[in-house]
Tab-separated table of C-alpha atoms and ligand atoms in Angstrom:
chain	number	residue	atom	x	y	z
A	1	MET	CA	-32.864	-12.793	-1.354
A	2	SER	CA	-29.553	-12.223	0.216
A	3	LEU	CA	-26.593	-14.615	-0.001
A	4	THR	CA	-25.962	-16.207	3.223
A	5	ARG	CA	-22.847	-18.138	4.746
A	6	LEU	CA	-20.600	-17.704	1.930
A	7	SER	CA	-16.958	-18.711	2.150
A	8	VAL	CA	-14.671	-15.779	2.804
A	9	GLY	CA	-13.384	-15.795	-0.800
A	10	ASP	CA	-16.716	-15.807	-2.319
A	11	ALA	CA	-18.024	-13.022	0.152
A	12	SER	CA	-15.047	-10.794	-0.920
A	13	ALA	CA	-15.620	-11.527	-4.654
A	14	HIS	CA	-19.305	-10.568	-4.293
A	15	MET	CA	-18.565	-7.188	-2.470
A	16	LEU	CA	-15.863	-6.110	-4.905
A	17	ASP	CA	-17.880	-7.000	-8.037
A	18	GLY	CA	-18.633	-3.724	-9.905
A	19	ILE	CA	-16.953	-1.408	-7.425
A	20	ALA	CA	-15.537	1.461	-9.253
A	21	PRO	CA	-12.990	3.895	-8.157
A	22	VAL	CA	-13.987	7.403	-6.982
A	23	GLY	CA	-13.247	10.717	-8.874
A	24	GLU	CA	-10.003	12.230	-9.304
A	25	GLU	CA	-8.287	15.497	-8.112
A	26	ARG	CA	-4.915	17.091	-8.621
A	27	VAL	CA	-2.464	17.307	-5.587
A	28	ASP	CA	0.906	18.846	-5.102
A	29	LEU	CA	3.657	16.385	-6.006
A	30	ARG	CA	4.905	16.533	-2.414
A	31	ALA	CA	1.341	15.389	-1.275
A	32	SER	CA	0.977	12.535	-3.584
A	33	LEU	CA	2.947	9.941	-1.604
A	34	GLY	CA	0.512	6.863	-1.096
A	35	ARG	CA	-2.039	8.128	-3.370
A	36	VAL	CA	-3.414	6.310	-6.536
A	37	LEU	CA	-2.716	7.694	-9.864
A	38	ALA	CA	-5.934	8.418	-11.800
A	39	ARG	CA	-4.302	8.953	-15.236
A	40	ASP	CA	-1.415	7.673	-17.184
A	41	VAL	CA	1.577	9.850	-17.108
A	42	THR	CA	3.424	10.623	-20.254
A	43	SER	CA	6.867	12.091	-20.326
A	44	PRO	CA	7.469	15.106	-22.431
A	45	VAL	CA	11.159	14.665	-22.344
A	46	SER	CA	13.773	11.782	-22.868
A	47	LEU	CA	15.703	10.715	-19.969
A	48	PRO	CA	18.528	11.196	-19.817
A	49	PRO	CA	18.119	14.187	-22.059
A	50	TRP	CA	21.672	13.788	-23.493
A	51	ASN	CA	24.457	11.155	-23.787
A	52	ASN	CA	26.374	11.625	-20.529
A	53	ALA	CA	29.365	10.246	-18.538
A	54	SER	CA	28.518	7.748	-15.940
A	55	MET	CA	32.024	8.233	-14.412
A	56	ASP	CA	34.437	11.108	-13.778
A	57	GLY	CA	37.148	10.578	-16.380
A	58	PHE	CA	38.107	11.274	-19.846
A	59	ALA	CA	35.794	11.127	-22.942
A	60	VAL	CA	37.940	9.561	-25.854
A	61	HIS	CA	37.675	7.442	-28.935
A	62	ALA	CA	37.883	3.729	-28.157
A	63	ALA	CA	40.020	3.155	-31.098
A	64	ASP	CA	42.643	5.600	-29.603
A	65	ILE	CA	43.011	3.634	-26.371
A	66	ARG	CA	42.857	-0.023	-27.533
A	67	GLY	CA	45.883	-1.806	-26.031
A	68	ALA	CA	46.735	0.807	-23.468
A	69	SER	CA	48.206	-0.479	-20.205
A	70	ALA	CA	50.417	0.422	-17.283
A	71	ASP	CA	53.458	-0.538	-19.068
A	72	ALA	CA	52.356	0.981	-22.451
A	73	PRO	CA	50.137	3.932	-21.720
A	74	VAL	CA	48.546	5.884	-24.479
A	75	ARG	CA	48.833	9.678	-24.332
A	76	LEU	CA	46.162	12.031	-25.482
A	77	ARG	CA	45.770	15.779	-25.720
A	78	VAL	CA	43.106	17.109	-23.351
A	79	VAL	CA	41.179	19.816	-25.100
A	80	GLU	CA	38.687	21.065	-22.606
A	81	THR	CA	36.872	20.104	-19.402
A	82	ILE	CA	33.093	19.516	-19.237
A	83	ALA	CA	31.338	19.807	-15.839
A	84	ALA	CA	27.804	18.696	-15.303
A	85	GLY	CA	25.514	21.357	-16.176
A	86	ARG	CA	27.802	22.538	-18.958
A	87	ARG	CA	28.245	21.681	-22.695
A	88	GLY	CA	31.370	21.070	-24.560
A	89	ARG	CA	32.526	23.477	-27.393
A	90	PHE	CA	34.076	20.867	-29.510
A	91	SER	CA	33.440	17.572	-31.231
A	92	LEU	CA	36.106	15.157	-30.232
A	93	SER	CA	38.897	14.906	-32.755
A	94	GLU	CA	41.313	11.791	-33.218
A	95	GLY	CA	43.984	11.625	-30.438
A	96	ALA	CA	42.267	13.959	-28.268
A	97	ALA	CA	40.421	13.549	-24.870
A	98	VAL	CA	37.957	15.672	-22.983
A	99	ARG	CA	38.113	15.785	-19.204
A	100	ILE	CA	34.535	14.993	-18.158
A	101	MET	CA	32.498	14.856	-14.934
A	102	THR	CA	29.661	12.280	-14.145
A	103	GLY	CA	26.441	13.410	-15.835
A	104	ALA	CA	28.058	15.863	-18.289
A	105	PRO	CA	27.154	15.863	-21.814
A	106	VAL	CA	29.588	13.482	-23.724
A	107	PRO	CA	31.138	15.463	-26.655
A	108	GLU	CA	30.263	14.614	-30.257
A	109	GLY	CA	32.395	11.884	-31.483
A	110	ALA	CA	33.422	10.189	-28.237
A	111	ASP	CA	32.342	6.695	-27.578
A	112	SER	CA	34.002	5.993	-24.204
A	113	VAL	CA	34.802	7.514	-20.988
A	114	VAL	CA	37.922	6.255	-19.160
A	115	ARG	CA	37.511	6.503	-15.487
A	116	VAL	CA	39.925	8.764	-13.822
A	117	GLU	CA	41.484	6.056	-11.826
A	118	ASP	CA	42.930	4.624	-15.003
A	119	THR	CA	44.603	7.789	-15.966
A	120	GLY	CA	47.553	10.114	-14.960
A	121	GLY	CA	49.576	12.891	-16.333
A	122	GLY	CA	49.190	16.651	-16.474
A	123	PRO	CA	46.381	19.077	-17.303
A	124	ASP	CA	47.068	19.117	-21.058
A	125	LEU	CA	48.253	15.660	-21.651
A	126	VAL	CA	46.338	12.675	-20.265
A	127	GLU	CA	48.060	9.031	-19.815
A	128	ILE	CA	45.580	6.333	-20.369
A	129	ARG	CA	46.827	3.139	-18.439
A	130	ASP	CA	44.138	0.652	-19.120
A	131	ASP	CA	41.803	0.032	-22.104
A	132	ARG	CA	38.940	-1.746	-20.015
A	133	ASP	CA	36.699	1.339	-20.461
A	134	ALA	CA	36.938	1.231	-24.262
A	135	GLY	CA	33.279	1.620	-25.396
A	136	ALA	CA	31.949	1.960	-21.922
A	137	ASN	CA	30.655	4.456	-19.190
A	138	ILE	CA	28.274	6.456	-21.594
A	139	ARG	CA	24.662	6.681	-20.547
A	140	ALA	CA	22.605	6.947	-23.793
A	141	ALA	CA	20.017	9.748	-24.210
A	142	GLY	CA	16.412	8.113	-23.744
A	143	GLU	CA	17.749	4.948	-22.227
A	144	ASP	CA	15.714	5.517	-19.282
A	145	VAL	CA	12.572	7.244	-20.661
A	146	ARG	CA	11.764	8.319	-24.372
A	147	ALA	CA	9.910	11.351	-24.906
A	148	GLY	CA	6.182	10.732	-25.395
A	149	ALA	CA	6.308	7.266	-23.437
A	150	VAL	CA	3.987	6.503	-20.603
A	151	VAL	CA	6.137	6.160	-17.599
A	152	MET	CA	3.445	5.367	-15.032
A	153	ARG	CA	0.070	3.891	-15.338
A	154	ALA	CA	-3.307	4.872	-13.774
A	155	GLY	CA	-3.687	2.653	-10.758
A	156	THR	CA	-0.085	3.028	-9.715
A	157	ILE	CA	0.367	3.596	-5.889
A	158	VAL	CA	2.732	6.505	-5.561
A	159	GLY	CA	5.624	5.704	-3.618
A	160	ALA	CA	9.019	7.403	-3.022
A	161	ALA	CA	10.386	6.277	-6.373
A	162	HIS	CA	7.382	7.168	-8.279
A	163	VAL	CA	7.495	10.692	-6.569
A	164	GLY	CA	11.063	10.886	-8.118
A	165	VAL	CA	9.991	9.651	-11.482
A	166	LEU	CA	7.015	12.220	-11.465
A	167	ALA	CA	9.462	15.073	-10.575
A	168	SER	CA	11.786	14.202	-13.267
A	169	VAL	CA	9.122	14.150	-16.041
A	170	GLY	CA	7.818	17.517	-14.775
A	171	CYS	CA	4.556	16.244	-13.331
A	172	ALA	CA	4.204	18.868	-10.462
A	173	ARG	CA	0.439	18.253	-9.830
A	174	PRO	CA	-0.471	14.486	-10.663
A	175	HIS	CA	-4.053	13.401	-11.088
A	176	VAL	CA	-4.854	11.046	-8.198
A	177	HIS	CA	-8.161	9.623	-6.988
A	178	ARG	CA	-9.515	11.477	-4.029
A	179	ARG	CA	-9.513	9.938	-0.797
A	180	PRO	CA	-12.871	8.016	-0.402
A	181	ARG	CA	-15.098	9.224	2.217
A	182	VAL	CA	-16.186	6.622	4.658
A	183	ALA	CA	-19.108	7.127	7.009
A	184	ILE	CA	-18.787	5.132	10.235
A	185	LEU	CA	-21.868	4.630	12.401
A	186	ALA	CA	-21.577	2.660	15.644
A	187	THR	CA	-24.747	1.351	17.161
A	188	GLY	CA	-25.358	0.319	20.720
A	189	ASP	CA	-27.246	1.656	23.843
A	190	GLU	CA	-24.161	0.787	25.819
A	191	LEU	CA	-21.799	3.030	23.864
A	192	VAL	CA	-20.327	6.448	24.639
A	193	PRO	CA	-17.640	8.544	22.936
A	194	VAL	CA	-14.293	8.784	24.638
A	195	GLU	CA	-15.235	12.148	26.105
A	196	GLY	CA	-18.065	10.449	27.954
A	197	PHE	CA	-15.599	8.268	29.931
A	198	ASP	CA	-17.190	9.389	33.227
A	199	GLU	CA	-20.054	7.279	32.347
A	200	VAL	CA	-17.872	4.261	31.861
A	201	LEU	CA	-16.206	4.999	35.394
A	202	GLY	CA	-19.908	5.212	36.487
A	203	GLY	CA	-20.355	1.550	35.617
A	204	ASP	CA	-22.911	1.011	32.904
A	205	ARG	CA	-21.225	2.219	29.708
A	206	ILE	CA	-18.223	1.310	27.503
A	207	VAL	CA	-16.512	3.514	25.001
A	208	SER	CA	-17.327	2.939	21.455
A	209	SER	CA	-13.747	1.945	20.674
A	210	ASN	CA	-14.897	0.792	17.017
A	211	THR	CA	-15.577	4.388	16.264
A	212	TYR	CA	-11.963	5.337	16.742
A	213	SER	CA	-10.229	1.940	15.566
A	214	LEU	CA	-12.226	1.913	12.371
A	215	ALA	CA	-11.685	5.581	11.688
A	216	ALA	CA	-7.999	4.929	12.278
A	217	ALA	CA	-7.941	1.829	9.848
A	218	VAL	CA	-9.958	3.765	7.354
A	219	ARG	CA	-7.182	6.538	7.384
A	220	GLU	CA	-4.518	3.775	7.242
A	221	ALA	CA	-6.179	2.376	4.152
A	222	GLY	CA	-6.250	5.828	2.404
A	223	GLY	CA	-9.750	6.863	3.104
A	224	GLU	CA	-11.249	9.953	4.897
A	225	PRO	CA	-13.525	8.972	7.851
A	226	VAL	CA	-16.517	11.282	7.823
A	227	GLN	CA	-19.779	11.552	9.983
A	228	MET	CA	-18.635	9.307	12.857
A	229	VAL	CA	-21.643	8.974	14.898
A	230	ILE	CA	-22.939	6.684	17.627
A	231	ALA	CA	-26.623	5.604	17.546
A	232	PRO	CA	-28.584	3.897	20.361
A	233	ASP	CA	-30.430	0.671	19.590
A	234	ASP	CA	-33.568	2.393	18.363
A	235	PRO	CA	-34.477	1.941	14.722
A	236	ASP	CA	-35.658	5.645	14.307
A	237	ALA	CA	-32.313	6.939	15.866
A	238	ILE	CA	-30.335	4.589	13.577
A	239	ALA	CA	-32.228	5.681	10.518
A	240	HIS	CA	-31.830	9.232	11.470
A	241	CYS	CA	-27.996	8.784	11.893
A	242	LEU	CA	-27.787	6.686	8.763
A	243	ARG	CA	-29.277	9.443	6.769
A	244	SER	CA	-26.249	11.526	7.562
A	245	ALA	CA	-24.136	9.069	5.826
A	246	GLU	CA	-25.764	10.048	2.464
A	247	GLY	CA	-22.908	11.404	0.131
A	248	ALA	CA	-20.145	9.150	1.548
A	249	ASP	CA	-18.479	6.591	-0.760
A	250	LEU	CA	-18.730	3.828	1.638
A	251	ILE	CA	-20.880	3.275	4.686
A	252	LEU	CA	-19.592	1.197	7.617
A	253	THR	CA	-21.768	0.324	10.478
A	254	SER	CA	-20.714	-1.545	13.521
A	255	GLY	CA	-22.912	-3.683	15.625
A	256	GLY	CA	-26.577	-4.694	15.505
A	257	VAL	CA	-26.266	-6.722	12.634
A	258	SER	CA	-26.696	-10.161	14.205
A	259	VAL	CA	-29.795	-11.879	15.637
A	260	GLY	CA	-30.217	-10.277	18.968
A	261	ASP	CA	-33.344	-8.629	20.096
A	262	PHE	CA	-31.954	-5.275	19.545
A	263	ASP	CA	-30.131	-5.665	16.391
A	264	TYR	CA	-31.825	-3.152	13.936
A	265	THR	CA	-29.186	-2.369	11.454
A	266	ARG	CA	-30.437	-4.680	8.571
A	267	GLU	CA	-33.926	-3.610	9.144
A	268	VAL	CA	-33.139	0.028	9.094
A	269	VAL	CA	-30.906	-0.331	5.886
A	270	ALA	CA	-34.066	-1.826	4.097
A	271	ARG	CA	-36.371	0.854	5.620
A	272	LEU	CA	-34.099	3.526	4.029
A	273	GLY	CA	-34.343	1.936	0.548
A	274	GLY	CA	-31.101	-0.008	1.003
A	275	GLU	CA	-30.479	-3.630	-0.071
A	276	LEU	CA	-28.900	-6.385	1.849
A	277	SER	CA	-27.254	-8.697	-0.582
A	278	LEU	CA	-25.062	-10.692	1.607
A	279	TRP	CA	-25.449	-11.822	5.216
A	280	ARG	CA	-23.019	-13.954	7.322
A	281	VAL	CA	-19.760	-15.330	6.223
A	282	ARG	CA	-18.144	-18.781	7.218
A	283	MET	CA	-15.530	-17.197	9.260
A	284	ARG	CA	-14.422	-16.583	12.775
A	285	PRO	CA	-14.200	-14.070	14.183
A	286	GLY	CA	-16.710	-11.949	12.301
A	287	ALA	CA	-19.508	-14.259	11.298
A	288	PRO	CA	-22.401	-11.968	11.619
A	289	LEU	CA	-21.539	-9.544	8.794
A	290	GLY	CA	-23.744	-7.715	6.342
A	291	PHE	CA	-23.116	-6.301	2.925
A	292	GLY	CA	-25.305	-4.421	0.628
A	293	ARG	CA	-25.966	-0.971	-1.015
A	294	LEU	CA	-27.343	2.156	0.681
A	295	PHE	CA	-27.915	5.527	-0.794
A	296	ASP	CA	-26.217	3.834	-4.009
A	297	VAL	CA	-22.967	3.291	-2.423
A	298	PRO	CA	-21.684	-0.028	-0.796
A	299	TRP	CA	-22.606	-0.543	2.926
A	300	LEU	CA	-20.592	-2.932	5.120
A	301	GLY	CA	-22.229	-3.994	8.261
A	302	LEU	CA	-19.472	-5.094	10.547
A	303	PRO	CA	-20.092	-6.919	13.711
A	304	GLY	CA	-19.885	-4.967	17.048
A	305	ASN	CA	-17.381	-7.073	18.717
A	306	PRO	CA	-14.200	-4.975	18.548
A	307	VAL	CA	-11.847	-7.698	17.186
A	308	SER	CA	-14.423	-8.824	14.700
A	309	ALA	CA	-15.064	-5.367	13.659
A	310	LEU	CA	-11.316	-4.768	12.929
A	311	VAL	CA	-10.869	-8.189	11.411
A	312	THR	CA	-13.716	-8.043	9.032
A	313	PHE	CA	-12.710	-4.467	8.103
A	314	GLU	CA	-9.329	-5.813	7.312
A	315	LEU	CA	-10.638	-8.516	5.142
A	316	PHE	CA	-13.580	-6.865	3.462
A	317	GLY	CA	-13.660	-3.126	4.317
A	318	ARG	CA	-10.012	-2.463	3.426
A	319	PRO	CA	-10.287	-4.060	-0.089
A	320	LEU	CA	-13.418	-2.157	-0.707
A	321	LEU	CA	-11.817	1.041	0.274
A	322	ARG	CA	-8.663	0.299	-1.769
A	323	THR	CA	-10.723	-0.289	-4.734
A	324	LEU	CA	-12.687	2.842	-4.255
A	325	ALA	CA	-9.279	4.592	-4.030
A	326	GLY	CA	-8.339	3.214	-7.465
A	327	ALA	CA	-5.893	0.532	-6.317
A	328	MET	CA	-5.798	-2.325	-8.629
A	329	ARG	CA	-4.473	-4.839	-6.063
A	330	PRO	CA	-6.633	-4.131	-3.160
A	331	HIS	CA	-5.792	-7.145	-1.080
A	332	ARG	CA	-2.912	-7.390	1.312
A	333	ARG	CA	-0.483	-10.293	0.309
A	334	ALA	CA	-0.395	-13.268	2.743
A	335	VAL	CA	2.850	-14.637	3.578
A	336	PRO	CA	3.817	-18.355	4.499
A	337	ALA	CA	4.397	-18.896	8.237
A	338	ILE	CA	5.213	-21.934	10.380
A	339	VAL	CA	2.865	-22.401	13.152
A	340	ASP	CA	4.718	-22.699	16.531
A	341	GLU	CA	1.954	-24.419	18.396
A	342	LYS	CA	-0.861	-26.722	18.131
A	343	ILE	CA	-4.133	-25.197	17.028
A	344	THR	CA	-7.537	-26.777	17.583
A	345	LEU	CA	-10.578	-25.414	15.797
A	346	ARG	CA	-14.107	-25.566	17.358
A	347	ALA	CA	-15.982	-24.946	14.252
A	348	PRO	CA	-15.315	-25.814	10.649
A	349	LEU	CA	-14.927	-21.981	9.724
A	350	THR	CA	-11.900	-20.121	8.240
A	351	HIS	CA	-10.347	-18.759	11.344
A	352	PHE	CA	-8.307	-15.469	11.448
A	353	LEU	CA	-6.253	-15.840	14.494
A	354	ARG	CA	-4.295	-12.946	16.251
A	355	CYS	CA	-0.416	-13.822	15.926
A	356	VAL	CA	3.007	-12.351	16.101
A	357	LEU	CA	5.365	-13.090	13.533
A	358	SER	CA	9.118	-13.507	14.031
A	359	ASP	CA	12.037	-14.466	11.955
A	360	GLY	CA	13.346	-18.109	12.506
A	361	ASP	CA	16.943	-19.174	12.213
A	362	ASP	CA	15.759	-21.475	9.327
A	363	GLY	CA	15.040	-18.199	7.261
A	364	SER	CA	11.213	-18.730	7.544
A	365	LEU	CA	8.651	-16.541	9.334
A	366	HIS	CA	7.129	-18.220	12.498
A	367	ALA	CA	3.846	-17.349	13.986
A	368	ARG	CA	2.737	-17.510	17.626
A	369	LEU	CA	-0.868	-16.670	18.870
A	370	THR	CA	-1.192	-13.781	20.907
A	371	GLY	CA	-3.203	-15.841	23.552
A	372	ALA	CA	-6.920	-16.193	24.029
A	373	GLN	CA	-8.812	-15.553	20.908
A	374	SER	CA	-12.170	-14.188	22.230
A	375	SER	CA	-13.489	-11.584	19.820
A	376	GLY	CA	-14.073	-9.025	22.606
A	377	MET	CA	-10.529	-8.988	23.493
A	378	LEU	CA	-9.291	-5.955	21.691
A	379	THR	CA	-5.843	-5.882	23.564
A	380	SER	CA	-4.792	-9.030	21.832
A	381	MET	CA	-5.596	-7.420	18.613
A	382	SER	CA	-3.148	-4.605	19.448
A	383	LEU	CA	-0.504	-7.240	20.433
A	384	ALA	CA	-0.771	-8.990	17.116
A	385	ASP	CA	1.100	-7.981	13.943
A	386	ALA	CA	-0.657	-10.551	11.514
A	387	LEU	CA	-3.784	-12.737	11.307
A	388	LEU	CA	-2.877	-16.269	10.901
A	389	ILE	CA	-5.220	-17.871	8.303
A	390	VAL	CA	-6.426	-21.229	9.509
A	391	PRO	CA	-8.667	-23.121	6.829
A	392	PRO	CA	-11.888	-24.593	8.105
A	393	GLU	CA	-10.326	-28.214	7.873
A	394	PRO	CA	-8.589	-30.001	9.434
A	395	ALA	CA	-9.785	-29.327	12.950
A	396	VAL	CA	-6.360	-29.870	14.358
A	397	VAL	CA	-3.282	-28.206	13.043
A	398	ALA	CA	-0.015	-29.723	14.204
A	399	ALA	CA	2.699	-27.325	15.459
A	400	GLY	CA	5.190	-27.001	12.657
A	401	THR	CA	2.579	-26.821	10.065
A	402	THR	CA	3.156	-23.981	7.336
A	403	LEU	CA	-0.115	-21.955	7.099
A	404	ARG	CA	-0.391	-18.383	5.701
A	405	ALA	CA	-0.558	-15.275	7.571
A	406	LEU	CA	-1.979	-11.687	6.746
A	407	PRO	CA	0.364	-9.067	7.937
A	408	LEU	CA	-1.329	-6.313	9.382
A	409	ASP	CA	1.073	-3.628	8.289
A	410	GLY	CA	3.253	-3.379	5.275
A	411	ASP	CA	6.312	-3.736	7.347
A	412	LEU	CA	5.598	-7.349	8.824
A	413	GLY	CA	6.063	-5.780	12.218
A	414	GLY	CA	9.692	-4.984	11.427
A	415	SER	CA	12.563	-7.283	11.981
A	416	ASP	CA	15.470	-7.259	14.234
A	417	ARG	CA	17.836	-8.699	11.603
A	418	PHE	CA	19.554	-6.978	8.771
A	419	PRO	CA	18.310	-8.603	5.553
A	420	ALA	CA	21.385	-9.359	3.687
B	501	AMP	P1	-23.408	-6.399	18.594
B	501	AMP	O1	-22.737	-6.776	17.344
B	501	AMP	O2	-24.219	-4.940	18.521
B	501	AMP	O3	-24.248	-7.505	19.175
B	501	AMP	O4	-22.298	-6.141	19.747
B	501	AMP	C1	-21.459	-7.350	20.126
B	501	AMP	C2	-20.496	-6.815	21.123
B	501	AMP	O5	-19.783	-5.861	20.639
B	501	AMP	C3	-21.287	-6.157	22.291
B	501	AMP	O6	-20.418	-6.759	23.448
B	501	AMP	C4	-21.040	-4.853	22.253
B	501	AMP	O7	-20.990	-4.177	23.566
B	501	AMP	C5	-19.733	-4.746	21.585
B	501	AMP	N1	-19.725	-3.490	20.833
B	501	AMP	C6	-20.658	-3.142	19.896
B	501	AMP	N2	-20.336	-2.063	19.221
B	501	AMP	C7	-19.073	-1.601	19.894
B	501	AMP	C8	-18.375	-0.344	19.596
B	501	AMP	N3	-18.761	0.613	18.754
B	501	AMP	N4	-17.204	-0.347	20.191
B	501	AMP	C9	-16.756	-1.280	21.182
B	501	AMP	N5	-17.715	-2.443	21.492
B	501	AMP	C10	-18.774	-2.610	20.830
B	502	MG	MG1	-25.362	-4.159	19.912
């Protein structure tokens, strides 16, 4: 018995239950951006490795400069100069100063670095004209990272700062989860690949746009599309094509999962020994959705309508893929948005409406629908930068209501305003 007509939240929880990340591989640090760490990373060194100056200036004893001012400067002997990348020869004696550059090791005994702006005088004698830096401007060894400490946990998504940290602790080839391999099977007698566009011009075919949009969405989510095949509405042909999906980490099918006369996907999955555990979700677009296991990996049966396919991929496929990729927070974060127009729902289902977000003068995000919401209108999906989440109740949402929107890119479509 499969679960039917679950809410979107229950459906997602069901699908993600028990999904474990795929195996790991080592990649060059430069190629690790966007990947998910498969192991904790420990630092073999302390950072910074030595007490160092955070300013260009003079390393001194705080006790020697207390009370210094422009009117009553303190004069100290300059015993040497330490540049970044060099070590000093002496420990600092009383009444002495060492000229020091940012990042250079602070000499033994010094407890302050006086910024150069507060000093004057010749090369051998320095005049300290302010005591505000007494006890300041030294970065302690190990204040950032202690040798032996974990600097990054498995499950971390590697961003630019992470690449920097990994580099600084010597991790040249981090262990990351490999990209999940995703098989994509489109079904439909009417479908041709884009290379068959002549048949579209001929009048009785359409391009299997899902093949391409889903592959792109898989790539965007950190997966590797494999086995992109198109099958006619014929159970034997679908079975044959589905067999080629064996070995993938996730199987996506599009189309043929509804109740039409030629909808064979569920039947073929069962024939191949797969199991349908969930069918239909209380949402629009995308209600006729199937989920289960086939060849011992998750299978997600997306509806054929191009918008439904992408919206359901976004809601269910992407989190599955992110979980397989090792991410610990697989969902996109929804943001509050004020709806700028009245919305009337025709069914008590959770709706995901294509919208454009913009920055209001009030500092809030505002959402405008992209127009007609038919699930066949793929151009309206390309115009949208977010999906507005409209709960099943109430049926009428007044303009000015705050709902939540699911941005379709991490960048919220970008803003024309500087943020600060
Ligand atoms: P189905 O889910 O098979 O009933 O298909 C629903 C609608 O989506 C029909 O209008 C199909 O022509 C269309 N469709 C199905 N598969 C695709 C595809 N791969 N690319 C574009 N449109 C599709
Ligand atoms: Mg079909």
